[in-house]
Amino acid sequence: GAVVSQHPSRVICKSGTSVKIECRSLDFQATTMFWYRQFPKQSLMLMATSNEGSKATYEQGVEKDKFLINHASLTLSTLTVTSAHPEDSSFYICSPTLPGDTFGSGTRLTVV
Amino acid sequence: ELKVEQNPLFLSMQEGKNYTIYCNYSTTSDRLYWYRQDPGKSLESLFVLLSNGAVKQEGRLMASLDTKARLSTLHITAAVHDLSATYFCAGNNQGGKLIFGQGTELSVKP
């Protein structure tokens, strides 16, 4: 199956700083990447969908200026959490073009 | 809009027992997925069910799909401790978006 590499696996940052999360598709070209967020003891919620070469689509209630998504190539999609706050602490997971088949390993973000 | 509901949300089982997790969904979904998540880890795909009556089995887990009832089940046979994890079902919304159930936290005790 498709392989997606997600980095970093864990990050701790200070409130007000920005954090970038990368998802790379290693053995296929991902025209689309889905980004999910999972708060502790909760389910996964879709945040946004990135599309190579065009603007990302954000789900209702997700601040596009806070969660910057870039999909500059067919193998790399990035999510940048800008001006992070403690309430942004969560587990972020990417999933590529083949919805439901493959997930990145996840990034545990802790904002202190 | 697709909504997915699982029950139970918490399940404590004894080793060797059987049990079923239920997944109801509100509207048509192209596919129904089952995943396993271990603490601190990402999702591991277990099953993808594509059509009415589909049944898939892997080891002690068996998943089935009834599209008329909009119901999928994950049956656990003779549970062992290694099956302790959180299990999610999910359906496809339009555009390929996944909508997840709340998750079922399974604890298998000796």
Coordinates of C-alpha atoms in Angstrom, one line a residue:
Chain A
G1 CA 0.0 0.0 0.0
A2 CA 0.9 3.7 -0.1
V3 CA 3.5 4.9 2.3
V4 CA 3.2 8.3 4.0
S5 CA 6.0 9.8 6.1
Q6 CA 4.9 12.4 8.7
H7 CA 7.3 14.5 10.8
P8 CA 7.8 15.4 13.5
S9 CA 6.2 12.7 15.6
R10 CA 6.2 14.9 18.7
V11 CA 6.8 18.6 19.2
I12 CA 6.5 20.9 22.2
C13 CA 6.4 24.6 21.5
K14 CA 5.8 27.8 23.4
S15 CA 2.6 29.7 23.1
G16 CA 2.7 32.2 20.3
T17 CA 5.2 30.4 18.2
S18 CA 4.6 28.5 14.9
V19 CA 5.0 24.8 14.2
K20 CA 5.3 23.1 10.8
I21 CA 4.2 19.5 10.2
E22 CA 5.2 17.7 7.1
C23 CA 3.6 14.8 5.3
R24 CA 5.5 13.1 2.4
S25 CA 4.2 10.5 0.1
L26 CA 7.1 8.2 -0.5
D27 CA 5.9 5.8 -3.2
F28 CA 3.1 7.6 -5.0
Q29 CA 2.0 11.0 -6.1
A30 CA -0.6 12.6 -3.8
T31 CA -2.7 15.1 -5.5
T32 CA -4.8 15.5 -2.3
M33 CA -3.9 15.3 1.4
F34 CA -6.5 15.2 4.1
W35 CA -5.5 16.7 7.5
Y36 CA -7.2 15.4 10.7
R37 CA -7.0 16.5 14.3
Q38 CA -7.7 14.3 17.3
F39 CA -8.1 15.7 20.8
P40 CA -7.4 13.4 23.7
K41 CA -10.0 10.6 24.1
Q42 CA -11.9 11.9 21.1
S43 CA -12.4 10.9 17.5
L44 CA -10.7 12.2 14.4
M45 CA -12.1 15.3 12.8
L46 CA -11.2 16.5 9.3
M47 CA -9.7 19.9 9.4
A48 CA -8.8 20.6 5.8
T49 CA -8.0 19.1 2.4
S50 CA -4.9 20.2 0.6
N51 CA -4.7 20.0 -3.2
E52 CA -1.5 20.2 -5.1
G53 CA -1.1 23.5 -6.9
S54 CA -4.3 25.1 -5.5
K55 CA -5.8 26.5 -2.3
A56 CA -6.7 24.2 0.5
T57 CA -10.3 23.6 1.5
Y58 CA -11.1 24.1 5.2
E59 CA -13.9 22.5 7.2
Q60 CA -16.4 24.7 8.9
G61 CA -15.0 26.2 12.1
V62 CA -11.3 25.8 11.2
E63 CA -9.4 29.0 11.0
K64 CA -7.6 29.1 7.7
D65 CA -5.2 31.9 8.8
K66 CA -4.2 29.9 11.8
F67 CA -3.7 26.5 10.1
L68 CA -1.8 27.2 7.0
I69 CA -1.7 24.4 4.5
N70 CA 0.7 24.1 1.6
H71 CA 0.7 21.4 -1.0
A72 CA 3.5 22.6 -3.3
S73 CA 4.4 19.3 -4.9
L74 CA 2.8 15.9 -5.5
T75 CA 4.9 14.4 -2.7
L76 CA 4.8 17.0 0.1
S77 CA 2.0 18.7 2.0
T78 CA 2.6 20.8 5.1
L79 CA 0.4 22.1 7.9
T80 CA 1.7 25.1 9.8
V81 CA 0.1 26.0 13.1
T82 CA 0.7 29.7 13.5
S83 CA 0.7 31.5 16.8
A84 CA 0.0 28.3 18.6
H85 CA -2.0 28.3 21.9
P86 CA -2.5 25.6 24.4
E87 CA -5.9 24.8 23.0
D88 CA -4.2 23.8 19.7
S89 CA -2.5 20.9 21.6
S90 CA -3.7 17.8 19.8
F91 CA -2.7 14.9 17.6
Y92 CA -2.5 15.8 13.9
I93 CA -2.7 13.1 11.3
C94 CA -2.5 13.3 7.5
S95 CA -4.0 10.9 5.0
P96 CA -3.3 11.0 1.2
T97 CA -5.3 10.8 -1.9
L98 CA -6.6 7.3 -1.2
P99 CA -9.0 8.2 1.5
G100 CA -9.1 5.7 4.3
D101 CA -6.3 3.5 3.2
T102 CA -3.3 5.1 4.6
F103 CA -2.4 7.5 7.4
G104 CA 0.7 9.3 8.5
S105 CA 2.1 8.3 11.8
G106 CA 0.8 11.4 13.5
T107 CA 2.2 14.4 15.2
R108 CA 1.6 15.1 18.9
L109 CA 1.7 18.8 19.4
T110 CA 1.9 20.2 22.9
V111 CA 1.8 24.0 23.3
V112 CA 3.0 25.3 26.7
Chain B
E1 CA -24.6 14.9 5.9
L2 CA -23.1 11.7 6.9
K3 CA -23.1 10.9 10.7
V4 CA -21.5 7.8 12.1
E5 CA -22.3 6.5 15.6
Q6 CA -20.6 3.6 17.4
N7 CA -21.6 1.7 20.4
P8 CA -20.6 0.9 22.9
L9 CA -18.0 3.6 23.6
F10 CA -16.3 1.6 26.3
L11 CA -16.0 -2.2 26.4
S12 CA -14.3 -4.2 29.1
M13 CA -14.0 -7.9 28.2
Q14 CA -12.6 -11.0 29.7
E15 CA -10.2 -13.0 27.6
G16 CA -11.9 -15.7 25.7
K17 CA -15.2 -14.0 25.4
N18 CA -17.0 -12.8 22.3
Y19 CA -18.4 -9.4 21.7
T20 CA -19.7 -7.1 18.9
I21 CA -19.1 -3.4 18.3
Y22 CA -21.9 -1.7 16.3
C23 CA -21.5 1.2 13.8
N24 CA -24.6 3.0 12.5
Y25 CA -24.4 5.6 9.8
S26 CA -27.0 8.1 8.7
T27 CA -26.8 8.3 4.9
T28 CA -25.3 6.4 2.0
S29 CA -21.6 5.9 2.2
D30 CA -19.5 4.4 -0.6
R31 CA -17.4 2.4 1.8
L32 CA -17.3 1.6 5.5
Y33 CA -13.9 1.3 7.2
W34 CA -12.7 -0.1 10.5
Y35 CA -9.5 1.0 12.2
R36 CA -7.5 0.2 15.2
Q37 CA -5.7 2.8 17.2
D38 CA -3.2 2.0 20.0
P39 CA -2.5 4.7 22.6
G40 CA -0.3 7.5 21.1
K41 CA -0.3 5.9 17.7
S42 CA -1.9 6.7 14.4
L43 CA -4.6 4.6 12.7
E44 CA -4.1 1.1 11.5
S45 CA -6.5 0.0 8.7
L46 CA -8.4 -3.2 9.6
F47 CA -11.1 -3.6 7.0
V48 CA -12.8 -1.8 4.1
L49 CA -16.3 -3.0 3.3
L50 CA -17.6 -2.1 -0.1
S51 CA -21.0 -3.6 -0.6
N52 CA -24.1 -4.9 1.1
G53 CA -23.5 -8.2 2.8
A54 CA -19.7 -7.9 2.7
V55 CA -18.0 -9.8 5.4
K56 CA -14.2 -9.8 6.1
Q57 CA -12.3 -11.6 8.6
E58 CA -8.8 -11.3 10.0
G59 CA -7.8 -13.4 12.9
R60 CA -10.2 -12.9 15.8
L61 CA -11.9 -9.9 14.1
M62 CA -14.8 -10.1 11.6
A63 CA -16.5 -7.1 10.1
S64 CA -19.8 -7.1 8.2
L65 CA -21.9 -4.5 6.4
D66 CA -25.6 -4.2 5.9
T67 CA -26.2 -1.2 3.7
K68 CA -30.0 -1.4 4.0
A69 CA -29.9 -1.1 7.7
R70 CA -26.9 1.3 7.5
L71 CA -25.1 -0.9 10.0
S72 CA -21.7 -2.4 10.2
T73 CA -20.5 -4.7 13.0
L74 CA -17.0 -5.7 14.2
H75 CA -17.2 -9.0 16.0
I76 CA -14.5 -10.1 18.3
T77 CA -14.1 -13.8 18.9
A78 CA -12.3 -15.3 21.9
A79 CA -10.7 -12.0 22.9
V80 CA -7.1 -11.8 23.9
H81 CA -5.2 -9.0 25.7
D82 CA -3.4 -7.9 22.5
L83 CA -6.8 -6.7 21.1
S84 CA -7.0 -4.0 23.7
A85 CA -7.1 -0.7 21.7
T86 CA -9.6 1.9 20.4
Y87 CA -11.6 0.8 17.4
F88 CA -13.1 3.3 15.0
C89 CA -15.5 2.9 12.1
A90 CA -15.7 5.5 9.4
G91 CA -17.7 6.2 6.2
N92 CA -17.0 8.3 3.1
N93 CA -18.7 11.6 2.8
Q94 CA -18.8 13.4 -0.6
G95 CA -15.4 14.2 -1.9
G96 CA -13.9 11.3 -0.2
K97 CA -13.9 12.8 3.2
L98 CA -13.9 10.4 6.1
I99 CA -16.4 10.8 8.8
F100 CA -15.5 8.8 12.0
G101 CA -17.5 7.3 14.7
Q102 CA -16.7 8.2 18.3
G103 CA -14.5 5.2 18.8
T104 CA -14.9 2.2 21.1
E105 CA -12.2 1.8 23.7
L106 CA -11.7 -2.0 24.2
S107 CA -10.0 -3.4 27.3
V108 CA -9.4 -7.1 27.4
K109 CA -8.6 -8.4 30.9
P110 CA -7.3 -11.8 31.9

